[in-house]
Short mmCIF file of C-alpha atoms and ligand atoms in Angstrom, two decimals:
data_model
loop_
_atom_site.label_atom_id
_atom_site.label_comp_id
_atom_site.label_asym_id
_atom_site.label_seq_id
_atom_site.Cartn_x
_atom_site.Cartn_y
_atom_site.Cartn_z
CA MET A 26 -27.61 -25.59 17.55
CA LYS A 27 -25.47 -24.51 14.61
CA LEU A 28 -27.53 -22.14 12.68
CA TRP A 29 -27.81 -24.49 9.65
CA GLY A 30 -28.41 -27.65 12.06
CA GLY A 31 -31.87 -28.69 11.05
CA ASN A 32 -31.26 -31.37 9.00
CA TYR A 33 -28.22 -32.78 11.20
CA SER A 34 -28.76 -35.07 14.09
CA ALA A 35 -25.94 -34.38 16.17
CA GLY A 36 -23.02 -31.84 16.21
CA PRO A 37 -20.06 -31.62 14.47
CA ASP A 38 -16.54 -33.27 14.87
CA ALA A 39 -14.89 -31.13 17.90
CA ALA A 40 -11.38 -31.06 15.36
CA PHE A 41 -13.36 -30.24 12.66
CA TRP A 42 -15.46 -27.52 14.49
CA GLU A 43 -11.94 -26.12 14.95
CA PHE A 44 -11.34 -26.35 11.94
CA ASN A 45 -13.96 -24.94 9.95
CA ARG A 46 -14.08 -21.64 12.01
CA SER A 47 -13.15 -18.21 11.45
CA PHE A 48 -14.91 -16.17 13.64
CA SER A 49 -11.03 -15.59 15.30
CA PHE A 50 -10.17 -13.44 12.10
CA ASP A 51 -13.37 -12.52 10.70
CA ARG A 52 -14.47 -10.95 13.96
CA ARG A 53 -12.50 -7.72 12.30
CA LEU A 54 -15.37 -7.71 10.01
CA LEU A 55 -17.91 -6.89 12.85
CA ALA A 56 -18.93 -3.38 12.25
CA GLU A 57 -19.43 -4.09 8.17
CA GLU A 58 -21.68 -7.43 8.99
CA ILE A 59 -23.93 -5.28 11.40
CA ALA A 60 -23.73 -2.29 9.02
CA ALA A 61 -24.85 -4.60 6.01
CA SER A 62 -26.91 -6.33 8.29
CA LYS A 63 -28.86 -3.27 8.99
CA ALA A 64 -28.87 -2.32 5.95
CA PHE A 65 -30.72 -5.43 4.74
CA VAL A 66 -33.15 -5.59 7.71
CA ARG A 67 -34.46 -2.30 6.22
CA ALA A 68 -34.78 -3.47 3.05
CA LEU A 69 -37.23 -6.75 3.98
CA GLY A 70 -39.05 -3.77 6.33
CA ARG A 71 -39.60 -1.81 3.11
CA CYS A 72 -40.47 -4.49 0.68
CA GLY A 73 -43.39 -5.82 3.00
CA ALA A 74 -41.28 -9.06 3.80
CA ILE A 75 -41.47 -8.46 6.92
CA PRO A 76 -43.82 -5.97 9.06
CA VAL A 77 -41.67 -2.25 9.30
CA ALA A 78 -42.47 -2.01 13.56
CA ASP A 79 -40.50 -5.73 12.84
CA ALA A 80 -37.43 -4.14 10.88
CA GLU A 81 -37.02 -1.83 13.52
CA THR A 82 -37.25 -3.97 16.11
CA LEU A 83 -34.16 -5.80 14.29
CA ASP A 84 -32.46 -2.36 13.38
CA ARG A 85 -31.91 -1.04 16.98
CA GLY A 86 -31.07 -4.83 18.30
CA LEU A 87 -28.17 -4.70 15.59
CA ASP A 88 -26.82 -1.40 17.34
CA THR A 89 -26.94 -2.74 20.65
CA VAL A 90 -25.31 -6.02 19.61
CA PHE A 91 -22.54 -3.35 17.90
CA GLU A 92 -22.90 -1.08 21.13
CA ARG A 93 -21.87 -4.26 23.54
CA SER A 94 -19.49 -5.84 21.39
CA LEU A 95 -17.33 -2.29 21.18
CA LYS A 96 -18.17 -1.68 25.12
CA GLU A 97 -17.83 -5.30 26.42
CA PRO A 98 -14.38 -7.11 25.25
CA ASP A 99 -15.80 -10.54 27.08
CA TYR A 100 -19.20 -10.09 24.48
CA ARG A 101 -17.30 -10.97 21.81
CA ASP A 102 -15.89 -14.53 23.27
CA LEU A 103 -18.48 -16.63 21.81
CA ASP A 104 -18.33 -20.41 20.15
CA VAL A 105 -19.53 -19.57 17.21
CA GLU A 106 -18.70 -20.31 13.86
CA ASP A 107 -18.01 -16.96 11.91
CA VAL A 108 -18.81 -13.01 12.50
CA HIS A 109 -22.55 -14.11 10.83
CA SER A 110 -23.59 -16.84 13.08
CA PHE A 111 -22.16 -14.31 16.16
CA VAL A 112 -24.06 -11.00 15.12
CA GLU A 113 -27.47 -13.73 14.69
CA GLU A 114 -27.38 -15.70 18.18
CA ARG A 115 -26.76 -12.30 19.62
CA LEU A 116 -29.53 -10.49 18.17
CA GLY A 117 -31.42 -13.31 19.35
CA GLU A 118 -30.59 -12.83 22.78
CA VAL A 119 -31.40 -9.10 22.16
CA VAL A 120 -34.85 -9.35 20.08
CA GLY A 121 -36.25 -13.06 20.69
CA ASP A 122 -36.88 -15.67 17.84
CA LEU A 123 -37.29 -12.28 15.07
CA ALA A 124 -33.94 -12.71 14.88
CA GLY A 125 -34.34 -15.32 12.23
CA GLN A 126 -35.94 -12.75 10.05
CA ALA A 127 -32.57 -10.79 9.94
CA HIS A 128 -31.69 -13.54 7.56
CA LEU A 129 -34.63 -13.93 5.89
CA GLY A 130 -33.49 -15.22 2.12
CA ARG A 131 -29.96 -14.43 2.86
CA SER A 132 -27.45 -16.31 2.44
CA ARG A 133 -23.80 -15.97 4.48
CA ASN A 134 -22.73 -16.38 0.92
CA GLU A 135 -23.22 -12.70 0.60
CA GLN A 136 -22.76 -11.44 3.62
CA THR A 137 -19.35 -12.20 3.92
CA VAL A 138 -18.62 -10.51 0.53
CA THR A 139 -20.25 -7.55 1.48
CA ALA A 140 -18.62 -7.27 4.93
CA LEU A 141 -15.31 -8.10 3.00
CA ARG A 142 -15.89 -5.36 -0.05
CA LEU A 143 -17.02 -2.82 3.09
CA TRP A 144 -13.80 -3.69 5.03
CA VAL A 145 -11.66 -3.46 2.34
CA ARG A 146 -13.12 -0.13 0.67
CA GLY A 147 -12.15 1.23 4.94
CA THR A 148 -8.43 0.32 4.61
CA ILE A 149 -8.60 2.03 1.20
CA ASP A 150 -9.44 5.34 1.98
CA ARG A 151 -7.28 4.94 5.29
CA LEU A 152 -4.23 3.95 3.26
CA ARG A 153 -4.54 6.20 1.37
CA GLY A 154 -4.71 8.82 4.53
CA GLY A 155 -1.08 7.67 5.32
CA LEU A 156 -0.17 7.34 1.77
CA ARG A 157 -0.34 10.81 1.55
CA ALA A 158 1.45 11.51 4.77
CA VAL A 159 4.25 9.34 3.05
CA VAL A 160 4.19 11.96 -0.23
CA ALA A 161 4.17 15.21 1.70
CA ALA A 162 6.59 14.30 3.73
CA LEU A 163 8.79 13.81 1.08
CA VAL A 164 7.88 16.55 -0.80
CA GLU A 165 8.54 18.55 1.85
CA GLN A 166 12.24 17.26 2.57
CA GLY A 167 12.84 17.37 -1.56
CA GLN A 168 11.63 21.05 -1.98
CA ALA A 169 14.22 21.28 1.07
CA GLY A 170 16.99 19.55 -0.64
CA ALA A 171 15.97 21.21 -4.26
CA ASP A 172 19.04 22.70 -4.66
CA THR A 173 21.58 19.94 -2.79
CA VAL A 174 23.98 18.04 -4.86
CA MET A 175 24.51 14.71 -4.12
CA PRO A 176 25.45 11.32 -6.30
CA GLY A 177 22.80 9.54 -8.13
CA PHE A 178 23.49 6.03 -8.62
CA THR A 179 23.40 3.07 -11.15
CA HIS A 180 24.31 -0.06 -10.41
CA THR A 181 25.02 1.52 -6.66
CA ARG A 182 28.34 3.34 -8.26
CA ALA A 183 28.37 6.98 -8.42
CA ALA A 184 27.15 7.96 -11.63
CA GLU A 185 25.56 11.62 -12.24
CA PRO A 186 24.96 14.38 -10.16
CA VAL A 187 21.52 15.20 -8.88
CA THR A 188 20.39 16.70 -6.40
CA PHE A 189 18.09 15.10 -3.20
CA GLY A 190 15.08 16.76 -4.34
CA HIS A 191 15.09 14.96 -7.86
CA PHE A 192 15.56 11.48 -6.25
CA ALA A 193 13.15 12.53 -3.44
CA ALA A 194 10.66 13.52 -6.25
CA ALA A 195 11.40 10.17 -8.07
CA HIS A 196 9.97 8.19 -5.01
CA ALA A 197 6.96 10.28 -4.83
CA TRP A 198 5.81 10.03 -7.73
CA ALA A 199 6.27 6.15 -7.51
CA LEU A 200 3.63 6.42 -4.48
CA VAL A 201 1.86 8.60 -6.70
CA ARG A 202 0.94 5.60 -8.64
CA ASP A 203 0.20 3.45 -6.08
CA ASP A 204 -2.17 5.84 -4.92
CA GLN A 205 -4.05 5.76 -7.85
CA ARG A 206 -3.87 2.07 -8.26
CA LEU A 207 -5.69 2.16 -4.80
CA ARG A 208 -8.32 5.01 -6.12
CA ASP A 209 -9.04 2.31 -9.08
CA ALA A 210 -9.36 -0.44 -7.56
CA ARG A 211 -11.72 1.13 -4.93
CA GLY A 212 -13.94 1.70 -8.10
CA ARG A 213 -14.03 -2.05 -8.41
CA VAL A 214 -14.72 -2.89 -4.63
CA ASN A 215 -17.78 -0.74 -4.24
CA VAL A 216 -20.50 -2.74 -5.51
CA LEU A 217 -23.18 -4.02 -3.53
CA PRO A 218 -23.84 -7.78 -3.45
CA LEU A 219 -26.74 -7.74 -1.55
CA GLY A 220 -29.73 -8.98 -2.86
CA SER A 221 -27.54 -11.89 -4.46
CA GLY A 222 -29.15 -14.69 -2.25
CA ALA A 223 -26.39 -17.97 -1.96
CA LEU A 224 -26.27 -17.58 -5.98
CA ALA A 225 -29.54 -17.26 -7.65
CA GLY A 226 -30.35 -14.21 -6.59
CA SER A 227 -33.71 -13.21 -4.31
CA ALA A 228 -37.34 -13.78 -4.85
CA LEU A 229 -38.42 -10.84 -2.32
CA ASP A 230 -38.32 -7.29 -3.61
CA LEU A 231 -35.50 -5.84 -2.53
CA ASP A 232 -34.52 -2.16 -3.69
CA ARG A 233 -30.90 -3.34 -3.84
CA LYS A 234 -30.34 0.55 -4.84
CA ALA A 235 -31.58 2.15 -1.35
CA MET A 236 -29.22 -0.81 0.20
CA ALA A 237 -26.26 0.37 -2.01
CA HIS A 238 -27.05 4.16 -1.29
CA GLU A 239 -27.60 3.40 2.31
CA LEU A 240 -24.03 1.29 2.79
CA GLY A 241 -22.12 4.05 0.51
CA PHE A 242 -21.74 1.23 -2.68
CA GLU A 243 -21.83 2.95 -5.69
CA ALA A 244 -23.29 0.19 -7.35
CA VAL A 245 -25.29 -3.25 -7.54
CA SER A 246 -23.68 -6.14 -8.63
CA PRO A 247 -24.81 -7.15 -12.13
CA ASN A 248 -25.03 -11.33 -11.51
CA ALA A 249 -25.78 -12.68 -9.01
CA LEU A 250 -23.48 -15.33 -9.01
CA ASP A 251 -20.58 -13.47 -10.24
CA ALA A 252 -20.75 -11.86 -6.73
CA VAL A 253 -20.44 -14.32 -4.24
CA MET A 254 -18.03 -16.43 -5.82
CA ASP A 255 -15.20 -13.74 -7.17
CA ARG A 256 -12.64 -11.82 -5.40
CA ASP A 257 -11.10 -10.27 -8.12
CA PHE A 258 -11.78 -7.13 -6.24
CA ALA A 259 -9.38 -8.66 -3.04
CA VAL A 260 -6.53 -9.67 -5.37
CA GLU A 261 -6.48 -6.11 -6.89
CA PHE A 262 -6.51 -4.45 -3.37
CA VAL A 263 -3.70 -6.82 -2.50
CA SER A 264 -1.83 -6.10 -6.01
CA ALA A 265 -1.91 -2.34 -5.11
CA CYS A 266 -0.69 -2.96 -1.66
CA ALA A 267 2.46 -5.58 -3.01
CA MET A 268 3.29 -2.63 -5.69
CA LEU A 269 3.15 0.02 -3.09
CA GLN A 270 5.24 -2.13 -0.25
CA THR A 271 7.71 -2.45 -2.86
CA HIS A 272 8.23 0.82 -3.88
CA LEU A 273 8.03 1.80 0.19
CA ALA A 274 10.74 -1.19 0.50
CA ARG A 275 13.22 0.49 -2.27
CA LEU A 276 12.86 3.86 -0.40
CA ALA A 277 13.73 2.17 3.10
CA GLU A 278 16.33 0.42 1.44
CA ASP A 279 18.23 4.20 -0.07
CA PHE A 280 17.61 5.20 3.47
CA ILE A 281 19.33 2.73 5.31
CA HIS A 282 22.27 3.10 2.64
CA PHE A 283 21.88 6.95 2.14
CA ALA A 284 22.04 7.12 6.30
CA GLY A 285 25.05 4.89 6.54
CA PRO A 286 28.00 5.89 7.71
CA GLU A 287 29.85 5.23 4.06
CA HIS A 288 27.14 7.72 2.59
CA GLY A 289 25.91 9.94 5.59
CA PHE A 290 23.46 11.90 3.45
CA VAL A 291 20.94 12.30 5.64
CA GLU A 292 20.26 10.78 9.36
CA LEU A 293 17.32 8.85 10.94
CA PRO A 294 15.31 10.59 13.66
CA GLU A 295 16.37 8.45 16.12
CA ALA A 296 13.14 7.47 17.76
CA PHE A 297 12.89 5.17 14.80
CA THR A 298 16.10 3.30 15.42
CA THR A 299 16.83 1.00 17.98
CA GLY A 300 20.15 0.07 19.60
CA SER A 301 21.75 -3.07 19.71
CA SER A 302 22.39 -5.35 23.17
CA LEU A 303 26.12 -6.32 22.33
CA MET A 304 27.67 -3.06 20.02
CA PRO A 305 27.21 0.47 22.64
CA GLN A 306 27.64 3.04 19.29
CA LYS A 307 24.58 1.05 17.01
CA LYS A 308 21.84 3.17 16.15
CA ASN A 309 20.65 0.56 13.91
CA PRO A 310 17.51 0.95 11.05
CA ASP A 311 14.81 -1.03 11.88
CA SER A 312 12.28 0.78 11.03
CA LEU A 313 13.06 0.66 7.34
CA GLU A 314 14.53 -2.69 7.60
CA LEU A 315 10.73 -3.62 8.56
CA VAL A 316 9.26 -1.87 6.10
CA ARG A 317 11.86 -3.63 3.82
CA GLY A 318 10.70 -7.18 4.86
CA LYS A 319 7.47 -6.48 5.28
CA ALA A 320 7.56 -6.21 1.24
CA ALA A 321 7.80 -10.19 1.47
CA ARG A 322 4.78 -10.65 3.90
CA VAL A 323 2.54 -8.79 1.59
CA ASP A 324 4.29 -10.72 -1.50
CA GLY A 325 3.07 -14.06 -0.16
CA ASP A 326 -0.42 -12.81 -0.03
CA LEU A 327 -1.01 -12.09 -3.24
CA VAL A 328 0.51 -15.14 -4.09
CA ARG A 329 -1.68 -17.17 -1.60
CA LEU A 330 -4.74 -15.16 -2.75
CA LEU A 331 -4.15 -16.21 -6.44
CA ALA A 332 -3.70 -19.40 -5.93
CA LEU A 333 -6.73 -19.62 -3.73
CA LEU A 334 -9.06 -18.78 -6.49
CA LYS A 335 -7.10 -20.58 -9.22
CA GLY A 336 -9.95 -23.79 -10.90
CA LEU A 337 -12.14 -23.25 -8.16
CA PRO A 338 -15.63 -23.60 -9.80
CA ALA A 339 -18.91 -21.48 -9.68
CA GLY A 340 -20.30 -20.75 -7.02
CA TYR A 341 -19.25 -20.22 -2.73
CA GLN A 342 -16.86 -22.71 -1.85
CA LYS A 343 -15.22 -22.87 2.01
CA ASP A 344 -11.83 -22.62 -0.03
CA LEU A 345 -13.05 -18.41 -0.02
CA GLN A 346 -13.21 -18.46 3.43
CA GLU A 347 -9.33 -18.65 3.53
CA ASP A 348 -9.48 -15.17 1.58
CA LYS A 349 -9.96 -12.81 4.48
CA GLU A 350 -6.21 -13.54 6.63
CA ALA A 351 -4.08 -13.11 3.14
CA VAL A 352 -6.21 -9.54 2.68
CA PHE A 353 -6.13 -8.54 6.05
CA ASP A 354 -2.51 -9.62 6.59
CA ALA A 355 -1.02 -7.38 3.24
CA ALA A 356 -3.68 -4.35 4.83
CA ASP A 357 -1.99 -4.78 8.13
CA ALA A 358 1.78 -5.07 6.98
CA ALA A 359 1.17 -1.97 4.20
CA LEU A 360 -0.54 0.53 6.78
CA GLY A 361 1.84 0.35 9.31
CA SER A 362 4.70 0.47 6.60
CA VAL A 363 3.27 3.52 5.69
CA ALA A 364 2.55 5.23 9.14
CA ILE A 365 6.25 4.42 9.99
CA MET A 366 7.88 5.86 6.58
CA ALA A 367 5.69 9.06 7.15
CA GLY A 368 7.55 9.28 10.31
CA VAL A 369 10.61 8.32 9.30
CA ILE A 370 11.05 10.93 6.44
CA ALA A 371 9.04 13.57 8.47
CA GLY A 372 12.38 13.74 10.86
CA LEU A 373 14.94 12.83 9.02
CA SER A 374 18.05 15.22 9.02
CA GLN A 375 19.48 16.30 5.60
CA ARG A 376 23.27 16.46 5.88
CA PRO A 377 23.97 18.79 2.77
CA ASP A 378 27.96 19.04 3.41
CA ALA A 379 27.81 15.18 2.74
CA MET A 380 25.85 15.13 -0.58
CA ARG A 381 28.07 17.93 -1.69
CA ALA A 382 31.41 16.64 -0.83
CA ALA A 383 30.16 13.07 -2.18
CA ALA A 384 28.99 14.69 -5.53
CA ALA A 385 31.99 16.26 -6.44
CA GLY A 386 34.16 13.26 -7.57
CA GLU A 387 35.03 13.79 -11.07
CA GLU A 388 34.71 10.53 -12.80
CA MET A 389 30.35 11.56 -12.27
CA MET A 390 31.06 14.40 -14.85
CA ALA A 391 32.62 12.16 -17.58
CA ALA A 392 29.49 11.79 -19.47
CA GLY A 393 28.99 15.61 -19.42
CA LEU A 394 32.40 16.00 -20.93
CA ALA A 395 31.88 13.55 -23.56
CA VAL A 396 28.44 15.57 -24.75
CA ALA A 397 30.31 18.60 -24.40
CA LEU A 398 32.90 17.28 -26.83
CA ALA A 399 30.20 16.04 -29.39
CA ARG A 400 28.47 19.50 -28.97
CA GLU A 401 31.52 20.76 -30.60
CA GLY A 402 31.09 18.43 -33.09
CA MET A 403 32.94 15.57 -32.29
CA PRO A 404 30.60 12.57 -32.82
CA PHE A 405 29.61 10.91 -29.64
CA ARG A 406 30.79 7.70 -30.28
CA LYS A 407 34.53 8.65 -30.77
CA ALA A 408 34.44 11.50 -27.67
CA HIS A 409 32.93 8.96 -25.43
CA GLY A 410 36.29 6.52 -26.69
CA VAL A 411 37.98 10.15 -25.78
CA VAL A 412 36.89 10.77 -22.04
CA GLY A 413 36.94 7.26 -21.76
CA ALA A 414 40.36 6.98 -22.06
CA LEU A 415 41.06 10.11 -20.31
CA VAL A 416 39.28 8.51 -17.43
CA ALA A 417 41.74 5.42 -17.93
CA GLU A 418 44.68 7.55 -18.01
CA ALA A 419 43.82 9.45 -14.93
CA ARG A 420 43.49 5.86 -12.97
CA LYS A 421 46.96 4.89 -14.34
CA GLY A 422 48.42 7.68 -12.97
CA GLY A 423 46.60 8.19 -9.48
CA ARG A 424 45.68 11.40 -11.05
CA SER A 425 42.83 14.05 -11.25
CA LEU A 426 40.83 13.68 -14.16
CA ARG A 427 40.36 17.10 -14.71
CA ASP A 428 43.65 17.53 -14.34
CA THR A 429 43.94 14.68 -17.47
CA ALA A 430 41.42 16.29 -19.21
CA ALA A 431 43.15 20.14 -18.98
CA LYS A 432 46.17 18.56 -20.31
CA GLY A 433 44.56 15.93 -22.92
CA LEU A 434 41.85 18.41 -24.47
CA LYS A 435 44.20 21.41 -24.91
CA GLU A 436 44.71 20.55 -28.15
CA THR A 437 42.19 18.97 -29.89
CA SER A 438 39.46 20.49 -27.98
CA PRO A 439 40.60 24.16 -27.10
CA ALA A 440 36.61 25.18 -26.63
CA VAL A 441 36.42 22.22 -24.35
CA ALA A 442 39.66 22.71 -22.24
CA ALA A 443 38.31 25.59 -21.32
CA ARG A 444 35.36 25.25 -20.00
CA LEU A 445 36.30 22.56 -17.49
CA ASP A 446 35.83 24.55 -14.53
CA GLN A 447 31.91 25.24 -15.49
CA LEU A 448 31.57 21.14 -16.68
CA PHE A 449 33.32 20.03 -13.60
CA ASP A 450 30.81 21.42 -10.91
CA PRO A 451 28.40 19.69 -10.25
CA ASP A 452 26.29 22.59 -9.41
CA GLU A 453 26.29 23.47 -13.13
CA ALA A 454 25.85 19.92 -14.26
CA VAL A 455 22.60 19.76 -12.24
CA ARG A 456 21.42 23.21 -13.56
CA ALA A 457 21.95 21.93 -17.01
CA LYS A 458 19.29 19.43 -16.74
CA SER A 459 16.37 21.22 -17.09
CA LEU A 460 14.07 19.77 -19.33
CA PRO A 461 10.40 18.44 -17.33
CA GLY A 462 11.83 15.84 -15.04
CA GLY A 463 15.22 16.80 -15.17
CA THR A 464 17.47 16.84 -11.95
CA ALA A 465 17.65 21.17 -12.44
CA PRO A 466 16.13 22.42 -9.12
CA ASP A 467 13.74 24.05 -10.80
CA ALA A 468 12.52 21.38 -12.52
CA VAL A 469 12.58 19.62 -9.86
CA ARG A 470 10.89 21.67 -7.40
CA ALA A 471 8.02 22.51 -10.40
CA SER A 472 8.16 18.02 -10.13
CA LEU A 473 7.32 17.88 -6.40
CA ALA A 474 4.72 20.17 -6.80
CA GLY A 475 3.07 18.09 -9.57
CA ALA A 476 3.81 15.07 -7.14
CA LEU A 477 1.41 16.12 -4.27
CA GLU A 478 -1.39 17.91 -6.69
CA ALA A 479 -1.30 14.64 -8.60
CA LEU A 480 -2.54 13.15 -5.28
CA GLN A 481 -5.46 15.48 -4.51
CA GLY A 482 -8.07 13.81 -7.67
N1 LIG B 11 -17.33 -18.01 7.10
C1 LIG B 11 -17.48 -18.11 5.35
C2 LIG B 11 -16.33 -17.68 4.53
O1 LIG B 11 -15.54 -17.03 5.46
C3 LIG B 11 -19.30 -17.31 5.29
C4 LIG B 11 -19.74 -18.32 4.23
C5 LIG B 11 -20.33 -19.66 4.92
N2 LIG B 11 -21.09 -19.57 3.89
C6 LIG B 11 -21.62 -21.18 3.45
N3 LIG B 11 -22.12 -21.36 2.74
N4 LIG B 11 -20.52 -21.78 4.39
O2 LIG B 11 -16.80 -17.93 3.80
#
């Protein structure tokens, strides 16, 4: 007998029964479903809808169901429709017919969204913990490399020298914003739907605030119909995961190249690489490639949720059962990715000599040279052209830009020509960029410290 079977003459079509069931995935909400059910039966007892003694029996019965579910894996295998039916059926085995009272005036429409909100809230907290470890590892590496010059890239071409710490701080700050997005989303997730019934609210005198308090919700939903039908909180969560995953993928992409033989700026911890079945020399950055790859999965989950919601009429529709797997999938990808990234970053070895050697490329000083000429009075656009011509001349003759500039500027700009040692020194170049947010070591140290501080909120 299904829990809704009263007006049915027979059971459902076998194939449809399987198609309709969500227990294979919504069993992940068991702890949340039981916590919410406990709060609900207590509220029933408090308002006199059922005797307090019955509420206590139900409350304890729910604990028994949970404990057995944890201890006995087989206990969870039951041919039920969903996690809500599972709890009700198992509760019936513990407390008999009284189990039916746990459902007094309560709809699965409010149960499913209550459990999902609790689950998302807990997951946000775990994810933020993991993210904190990634940022902390980046900041630590960045502080260690705050003075280490390396090439900075635009269009994947060496552009201007920066410090390794500057690069690390850039990625750290993007992740700080992801943390802030998750924190913001948490506030809108953390709202209690219970007391909404199927869509119209409840005729019982349930103390919604007390239920919210017990479950750690910060507010009660202000409209029962909205509460059961909307999943914007899930979209926000998955959207924050998608942005986070995009940032992690970019970081992974950078480290894949920086650790490769062309750059050799860092070495990946061996435990996060894998060998090749054919080529004995390989240590492949599979961990980072998977983090990058999982971004596609989370993007898909976000589109899946948005598409699911678009065009639904007001009220609960069974379409909404499809929300959970997208949420779980995005969460699993993000949780896994932050854990792996924290390990990879903490275990990275920096290769300052390789970074420094690459940062000595003379053409990266071209912009600094043009600025120096302009500061001596030459209009910048003209200075840009003069240095551009020097670059072309040096390339054509296969000569060093520095020597070419020494010759070319001796007459026209002797003051700049006299400072070429300094202007072609990458350490000098980064030290000069000392504004807040710039790549000078002191500015970088401050930025890195700021990133850690911003995470505390
Ligand atoms: N398994 C369902 C879901 O995930 C629970 C809600 C069912 N409610 C209903 N009216 N059929 O959405």
